[in-house]
Short mmCIF file of C-alpha atoms and ligand atoms in Angstrom, two decimals:
data_model
loop_
_atom_site.label_atom_id
_atom_site.label_comp_id
_atom_site.label_asym_id
_atom_site.label_seq_id
_atom_site.Cartn_x
_atom_site.Cartn_y
_atom_site.Cartn_z
CA MET H 760 83.49 74.38 126.63
CA ALA H 761 87.14 73.55 126.00
CA SER H 762 89.27 76.34 124.57
CA SER H 763 92.11 76.25 122.06
CA GLY H 764 95.41 78.12 122.18
CA SER H 765 95.71 81.63 120.74
CA PRO H 766 94.37 81.88 117.15
CA SER H 767 97.87 82.51 115.79
CA SER H 768 99.39 79.64 117.76
CA PRO H 769 101.59 77.29 115.70
CA THR H 770 99.60 74.39 117.19
CA ALA H 771 96.74 74.87 114.69
CA GLU H 772 98.45 72.70 112.10
CA GLY H 773 99.52 70.14 114.69
CA LYS H 774 95.96 69.93 115.97
CA LEU H 775 94.71 69.33 112.45
CA ASP H 776 96.99 66.36 111.96
CA VAL H 777 96.33 64.83 115.38
CA GLU H 778 92.61 65.44 115.92
CA PHE H 779 91.13 65.20 112.43
CA THR H 780 91.70 61.93 110.59
CA VAL H 781 92.99 62.48 107.05
CA PRO H 782 90.13 61.63 104.67
CA ALA H 783 90.80 59.17 101.83
CA GLN H 784 90.29 61.62 98.95
CA VAL H 785 92.84 64.22 100.11
CA GLU H 786 95.94 62.79 98.46
CA VAL H 787 94.37 62.43 95.02
CA ALA H 788 92.72 65.88 95.26
CA GLY H 789 96.07 67.41 96.28
CA HIS H 790 97.77 66.05 93.13
CA LEU H 791 94.92 67.21 90.90
CA MET H 792 94.98 70.72 92.40
CA ALA H 793 98.78 71.02 92.10
CA GLU H 794 98.71 69.93 88.45
CA PHE H 795 95.79 72.30 87.71
CA ALA H 796 97.55 75.28 89.32
CA GLN H 797 100.82 74.62 87.52
CA ARG H 798 99.15 74.15 84.11
CA HIS H 799 97.12 77.33 84.30
CA CYS H 800 99.93 79.42 85.76
CA SER H 801 102.20 78.28 82.90
CA ALA H 802 99.46 79.41 80.48
CA GLY H 803 99.58 82.88 82.08
CA ARG H 804 96.43 82.54 84.17
CA ARG H 805 95.86 83.35 87.79
CA VAL H 806 94.27 80.66 89.93
CA VAL H 807 91.69 81.21 92.66
CA LEU H 808 90.58 78.74 95.30
CA VAL H 809 86.93 79.45 96.08
CA THR H 810 85.54 77.71 99.17
CA SER H 811 81.79 77.43 99.37
CA GLY H 812 78.96 76.02 101.49
CA GLY H 813 78.74 74.89 105.10
CA THR H 814 80.53 72.11 106.97
CA LYS H 815 78.88 69.15 108.65
CA VAL H 816 80.05 68.28 112.19
CA PRO H 817 79.28 64.66 113.20
CA LEU H 818 78.02 63.86 116.69
CA GLU H 819 78.65 60.10 116.40
CA SER H 820 81.45 58.29 114.55
CA ARG H 821 78.88 56.04 112.81
CA THR H 822 77.09 59.24 112.02
CA VAL H 823 73.34 59.48 112.34
CA ARG H 824 73.25 63.08 113.57
CA PHE H 825 75.37 66.11 112.80
CA LEU H 826 75.46 69.90 113.22
CA ASP H 827 75.17 71.93 110.05
CA ASN H 828 74.67 75.59 109.13
CA PHE H 829 72.66 77.85 106.85
CA SER H 830 75.12 78.34 103.98
CA SER H 831 73.62 77.59 100.56
CA GLY H 832 76.84 78.00 98.58
CA ARG H 833 75.35 80.76 96.47
CA ARG H 834 78.11 83.26 97.30
CA GLY H 835 80.84 80.82 96.36
CA SER H 836 79.22 79.43 93.23
CA SER H 837 78.25 82.79 91.74
CA SER H 838 81.67 84.25 92.61
CA ALA H 839 83.31 81.31 90.83
CA GLU H 840 81.45 82.30 87.65
CA TYR H 841 82.63 85.93 87.88
CA PHE H 842 86.22 84.79 88.46
CA LEU H 843 85.96 82.60 85.34
CA ASP H 844 84.57 85.61 83.41
CA SER H 845 87.61 87.59 84.63
CA GLY H 846 90.06 85.04 83.19
CA TYR H 847 90.89 83.10 86.35
CA ALA H 848 91.12 79.33 86.60
CA VAL H 849 89.01 78.23 89.57
CA ILE H 850 89.39 75.45 92.11
CA PHE H 851 85.90 75.16 93.58
CA LEU H 852 86.14 73.54 97.04
CA HIS H 853 82.51 73.09 97.92
CA ARG H 854 80.10 71.23 100.13
CA HIS H 855 78.60 68.22 98.38
CA ARG H 856 75.20 69.18 96.87
CA SER H 857 75.50 72.89 97.67
CA GLN H 858 75.01 75.39 94.81
CA TYR H 859 77.31 74.83 91.84
CA PRO H 860 78.47 77.30 89.15
CA TYR H 861 76.01 77.56 86.24
CA SER H 862 73.67 74.76 87.38
CA ARG H 863 72.83 76.95 90.42
CA CYS H 864 70.58 78.99 88.08
CA TYR H 865 68.23 75.98 87.97
CA ALA H 866 68.70 74.69 91.51
CA GLY H 867 64.98 74.70 92.32
CA VAL H 868 63.82 73.20 89.02
CA ASN H 869 62.49 69.64 88.88
CA LEU H 870 64.30 68.09 85.92
CA LEU H 871 61.20 66.18 84.81
CA ASP H 872 59.18 69.42 84.69
CA ALA H 873 61.85 71.05 82.53
CA LEU H 874 61.94 68.45 79.75
CA LEU H 875 59.41 67.73 77.04
CA LEU H 876 58.97 64.44 75.20
CA GLN H 877 58.18 64.68 71.50
CA GLY H 878 57.03 61.84 69.24
CA GLY H 879 57.61 58.14 69.74
CA GLU H 880 55.98 55.95 72.35
CA GLY H 881 57.05 54.00 75.42
CA GLY H 882 60.84 54.40 75.84
CA SER H 883 61.42 56.17 72.50
CA GLY H 884 60.94 59.79 71.36
CA GLN H 885 62.95 62.97 71.42
CA VAL H 886 63.62 64.76 74.70
CA VAL H 887 63.87 68.57 74.43
CA ALA H 888 64.32 71.28 77.07
CA ASP H 889 61.36 73.45 77.98
CA THR H 890 63.01 76.88 77.78
CA GLY H 891 60.13 78.37 79.76
CA ALA H 892 61.17 76.25 82.75
CA LEU H 893 64.91 76.85 82.11
CA PRO H 894 65.33 80.58 81.36
CA ASP H 895 68.55 81.54 79.48
CA ILE H 896 69.47 77.86 79.22
CA ALA H 897 71.24 78.21 75.84
CA ALA H 898 73.54 81.02 77.06
CA VAL H 899 74.25 79.33 80.40
CA LEU H 900 74.95 75.98 78.72
CA ARG H 901 77.26 77.61 76.17
CA ARG H 902 79.27 79.30 78.93
CA TYR H 903 79.37 76.13 81.05
CA GLN H 904 80.58 74.01 78.12
CA ALA H 905 83.27 76.53 77.18
CA VAL H 906 84.56 76.50 80.77
CA LYS H 907 84.45 72.70 80.83
CA ASP H 908 86.18 72.28 77.45
CA ALA H 909 88.98 74.62 78.51
CA GLU H 910 89.27 72.77 81.86
CA LEU H 911 89.09 76.05 83.74
CA LEU H 912 87.03 74.76 86.67
CA LEU H 913 88.25 72.06 89.04
CA PRO H 914 85.51 70.93 91.45
CA VAL H 915 86.57 69.39 94.77
CA GLU H 916 83.91 68.23 97.25
CA PHE H 917 83.76 68.07 101.03
CA ASN H 918 81.06 67.04 103.45
CA THR H 919 82.48 67.10 106.93
CA LEU H 920 84.55 69.68 108.76
CA SER H 921 87.49 67.30 108.79
CA GLU H 922 87.37 66.87 105.01
CA TYR H 923 87.18 70.64 104.54
CA LEU H 924 90.18 71.34 106.79
CA HIS H 925 92.44 68.75 105.20
CA LEU H 926 91.41 69.71 101.67
CA LEU H 927 92.08 73.39 102.45
CA LYS H 928 95.58 72.51 103.59
CA ALA H 929 96.15 70.37 100.47
CA ALA H 930 94.85 73.22 98.27
CA ALA H 931 97.15 75.73 99.94
CA GLN H 932 100.16 73.51 99.40
CA ALA H 933 99.11 72.93 95.79
CA LEU H 934 98.83 76.68 95.12
CA ASN H 935 101.98 77.70 96.98
CA PRO H 936 104.33 77.12 93.99
CA ILE H 937 102.51 79.77 91.91
CA GLY H 938 103.14 82.42 94.58
CA SER H 939 101.29 85.72 94.24
CA LYS H 940 99.30 84.45 91.22
CA ALA H 941 97.18 82.46 93.66
CA MET H 942 94.12 83.86 95.39
CA PHE H 943 92.24 82.29 98.28
CA TYR H 944 88.58 83.34 98.49
CA LEU H 945 87.33 81.69 101.65
CA ALA H 946 83.56 82.06 101.48
CA ALA H 947 82.64 78.70 103.07
CA ALA H 948 80.83 78.85 106.40
CA VAL H 949 83.13 76.71 108.52
CA SER H 950 82.07 75.47 111.92
CA ASP H 951 83.91 76.97 114.89
CA PHE H 952 83.13 73.92 117.06
CA TYR H 953 83.65 70.17 116.83
CA ILE H 954 83.80 66.99 118.87
CA PRO H 955 87.22 65.27 118.71
CA ALA H 956 87.16 61.68 117.46
CA SER H 957 88.48 60.48 120.84
CA GLU H 958 85.43 61.97 122.63
CA MET H 959 82.78 60.99 120.10
CA PRO H 960 80.44 58.06 120.82
CA GLU H 961 80.73 55.34 118.21
CA HIS H 962 77.05 54.42 118.03
CA LYS H 963 73.85 56.40 117.71
CA ILE H 964 73.19 58.49 120.82
CA GLN H 965 70.22 56.98 122.66
CA SER H 966 67.30 59.23 123.54
CA SER H 967 66.47 56.79 126.34
CA ASN H 968 69.47 58.28 128.19
CA GLY H 969 67.52 61.54 128.58
CA PRO H 970 68.31 65.10 127.42
CA LEU H 971 71.53 65.51 125.47
CA GLN H 972 74.40 67.67 126.66
CA ILE H 973 77.37 68.06 124.35
CA SER H 974 80.69 69.75 124.92
CA MET H 975 82.55 70.90 121.81
CA LYS H 976 86.11 72.07 121.22
CA MET H 977 87.25 75.09 119.23
CA VAL H 978 88.23 74.32 115.63
CA PRO H 979 91.86 75.36 114.99
CA LYS H 980 92.08 78.56 112.91
CA MET H 981 93.55 77.44 109.60
CA LEU H 982 94.00 80.98 108.35
CA SER H 983 97.04 81.29 110.55
CA PRO H 984 99.19 78.45 109.07
CA LEU H 985 97.76 79.18 105.61
CA VAL H 986 99.07 82.76 105.61
CA LYS H 987 102.30 82.05 107.50
CA ASP H 988 103.41 78.65 106.25
CA TRP H 989 101.36 76.97 103.55
CA ALA H 990 101.02 79.76 100.95
CA PRO H 991 102.80 82.84 102.33
CA ARG H 992 102.99 84.73 98.99
CA ALA H 993 99.35 84.25 98.01
CA PHE H 994 96.57 86.86 98.02
CA VAL H 995 94.21 85.77 100.80
CA ILE H 996 90.62 86.90 101.37
CA SER H 997 88.53 85.68 104.28
CA PHE H 998 84.86 86.34 104.98
CA LYS H 999 83.40 87.52 108.27
CA LEU H 1000 79.77 86.83 109.01
CA GLU H 1001 77.81 88.36 111.89
CA THR H 1002 74.14 88.71 112.74
CA ASN H 1003 74.74 91.90 114.76
CA PRO H 1004 75.83 94.70 112.37
CA SER H 1005 77.23 96.83 115.20
CA ILE H 1006 80.18 94.45 115.82
CA LEU H 1007 80.86 93.48 112.19
CA LEU H 1008 83.63 95.92 111.22
CA GLU H 1009 85.46 95.63 114.50
CA ARG H 1010 85.51 91.81 114.07
CA ALA H 1011 86.70 92.10 110.49
CA ARG H 1012 89.55 94.42 111.54
CA ARG H 1013 90.47 92.10 114.36
CA ALA H 1014 90.73 89.17 111.90
CA LEU H 1015 93.04 91.26 109.65
CA ASP H 1016 95.22 92.24 112.63
CA THR H 1017 95.43 88.64 113.82
CA TYR H 1018 96.12 86.84 110.57
CA ARG H 1019 97.78 89.63 108.54
CA HIS H 1020 96.18 88.57 105.27
CA GLN H 1021 95.06 90.93 102.49
CA ALA H 1022 91.30 91.50 102.96
CA VAL H 1023 88.15 90.53 104.80
CA VAL H 1024 84.75 90.65 103.15
CA ALA H 1025 82.36 91.52 105.98
CA ASN H 1026 78.67 90.67 105.73
CA VAL H 1027 75.55 90.38 107.88
CA LEU H 1028 73.35 87.31 107.54
CA ASP H 1029 70.10 89.08 106.60
CA THR H 1030 71.60 91.61 104.19
CA ARG H 1031 74.37 89.52 102.64
CA ARG H 1032 72.82 89.43 99.16
CA GLY H 1033 72.81 93.21 98.79
CA PHE H 1034 75.56 94.70 100.95
CA VAL H 1035 79.13 93.83 102.00
CA VAL H 1036 82.18 95.76 103.14
CA VAL H 1037 85.62 94.90 101.79
CA VAL H 1038 88.06 95.68 104.59
CA THR H 1039 91.83 95.86 103.99
CA PRO H 1040 94.54 97.12 106.35
CA HIS H 1041 94.19 100.68 104.99
CA THR H 1042 90.80 100.82 103.25
CA GLN H 1043 87.16 100.05 103.78
CA VAL H 1044 84.94 99.86 100.70
CA GLU H 1045 81.18 99.43 100.90
CA LEU H 1046 79.64 97.48 98.01
CA ALA H 1047 75.88 97.68 97.66
CA LEU H 1048 73.21 96.91 95.09
CA SER H 1049 70.97 99.83 94.17
CA GLU H 1050 67.23 99.17 93.95
CA ASP H 1051 67.51 99.24 90.18
CA GLU H 1052 70.35 96.72 90.19
CA ALA H 1053 68.43 94.44 92.56
CA ARG H 1054 65.42 94.61 90.22
CA GLN H 1055 67.60 93.67 87.26
CA GLU H 1056 68.99 90.76 89.30
CA VAL H 1057 72.55 92.10 89.32
CA GLU H 1058 74.51 90.03 91.84
CA ILE H 1059 76.66 91.56 94.57
CA GLU H 1060 79.33 88.93 93.81
CA GLU H 1061 80.01 90.69 90.49
CA LYS H 1062 81.09 93.76 92.48
CA ILE H 1063 83.02 91.78 95.09
CA VAL H 1064 84.98 89.91 92.41
CA ALA H 1065 85.67 93.13 90.40
CA ASN H 1066 87.00 94.79 93.56
CA LEU H 1067 89.20 91.85 94.54
CA THR H 1068 90.60 91.03 91.09
CA ALA H 1069 91.74 94.68 90.79
CA ALA H 1070 93.33 94.45 94.25
CA HIS H 1071 94.99 91.18 93.24
CA THR H 1072 96.52 92.87 90.17
CA ALA H 1073 97.97 95.61 92.39
CA PHE H 1074 99.23 92.97 94.84
CA ILE H 1075 101.04 91.04 92.06
CA GLU H 1076 102.58 94.23 90.65
CA ASP H 1077 103.82 95.24 94.10
C1 LIG E 1267 80.42 84.16 104.46
O1 LIG E 1267 80.37 85.11 105.21
C2 LIG E 1267 79.57 84.06 103.19
O2 LIG E 1267 79.36 85.31 102.64
C3 LIG E 1267 78.19 83.37 103.49
C4 LIG E 1267 77.45 83.24 102.15
C5 LIG E 1267 78.42 81.98 104.11
C6 LIG E 1267 77.38 84.24 104.44
P1 LIG E 1267 75.62 81.63 101.16
O3 LIG E 1267 76.53 80.44 101.09
O4 LIG E 1267 76.19 82.61 102.31
O5 LIG E 1267 75.58 82.42 99.88
O6 LIG E 1267 74.23 81.23 101.66
N1 LIG E 1267 81.29 83.14 104.70
C7 LIG E 1267 82.15 83.04 105.86
C8 LIG E 1267 81.37 82.68 107.09
C9 LIG E 1267 82.23 82.35 108.27
O7 LIG E 1267 81.97 81.35 108.87
N2 LIG E 1267 83.25 83.12 108.60
C10 LIG E 1267 84.00 82.93 109.84
C11 LIG E 1267 83.55 83.99 110.81
O8 LIG E 1267 82.72 84.85 110.46
C12 LIG E 1267 85.46 83.16 109.58
S1 LIG E 1267 86.14 81.89 108.61
O9 LIG E 1267 84.02 83.97 111.97
#
């Protein structure tokens, strides 16, 4: 497996520009994000970039197959709602078709099972929601529409790793002018490995060639240029995921030492819905759901966002 330079190496940004083609939507998204950040900051609001969902890594340039990961986007989408409840404007950089704020509550519902047809015949009649199939729909819809009317949520979509990396850079540059009022909440599960365009076969890999062996390169660590160059005054939170709890906190501390950002939210795959640790250079706070809270469907993201918005206030005042 090929290796990259040191994680803090200034080549991360260079590698991004050389090895990942700039996707078409980046320029337009960059303008939209910059305008959004400026407008909300002028109105006295803080702005958070929430990243959410997993990245897709193509194995062929005319892609038939790709590597993906487990992330559902639930952490990012529910956190976005709590940030909105806390008065933030939210740029939601998410994987296409992963969970989305508010509509996530009904992600598993078949639309046609949730609607009722009353009166009429053929193509006519009145369509009404079956509130049994869509619990709390009136409250959720009211909140969603209020957020939409006030233009507090800017959705930006990615599919591939390359799209994610370029959009993250564009978002960082868009948020840089608002300084410490910007927060980065990097909950997306980003691939660590990729195949450079120059080494990728153009056409579908043929199974007639026998078993497949692939060699992948290390993805450049974007946290380094983000913290040092793209948005150096922002409040930056990364997430650290492990499957082995015994190495989790050491890895989280190592990330903080390497990138010198403000906090790491550390979580383990199997327990991520009920337990996380917020690690900062001088503190370590465990956030957990009690059995009662879990029964009442309290979400751990409510606690994560409360912890981080308070830390962001202190950071701005400093
Ligand atoms: C996370 O750790 C998120 O909490 C999850 C949320 C992806 C686990 P879901 O989307 O899951 O609700 O299903 N995100 C960061 C994962 C990650 O890849 N972190 C990298 C690492 O651990 C650092 S950027 O090395």
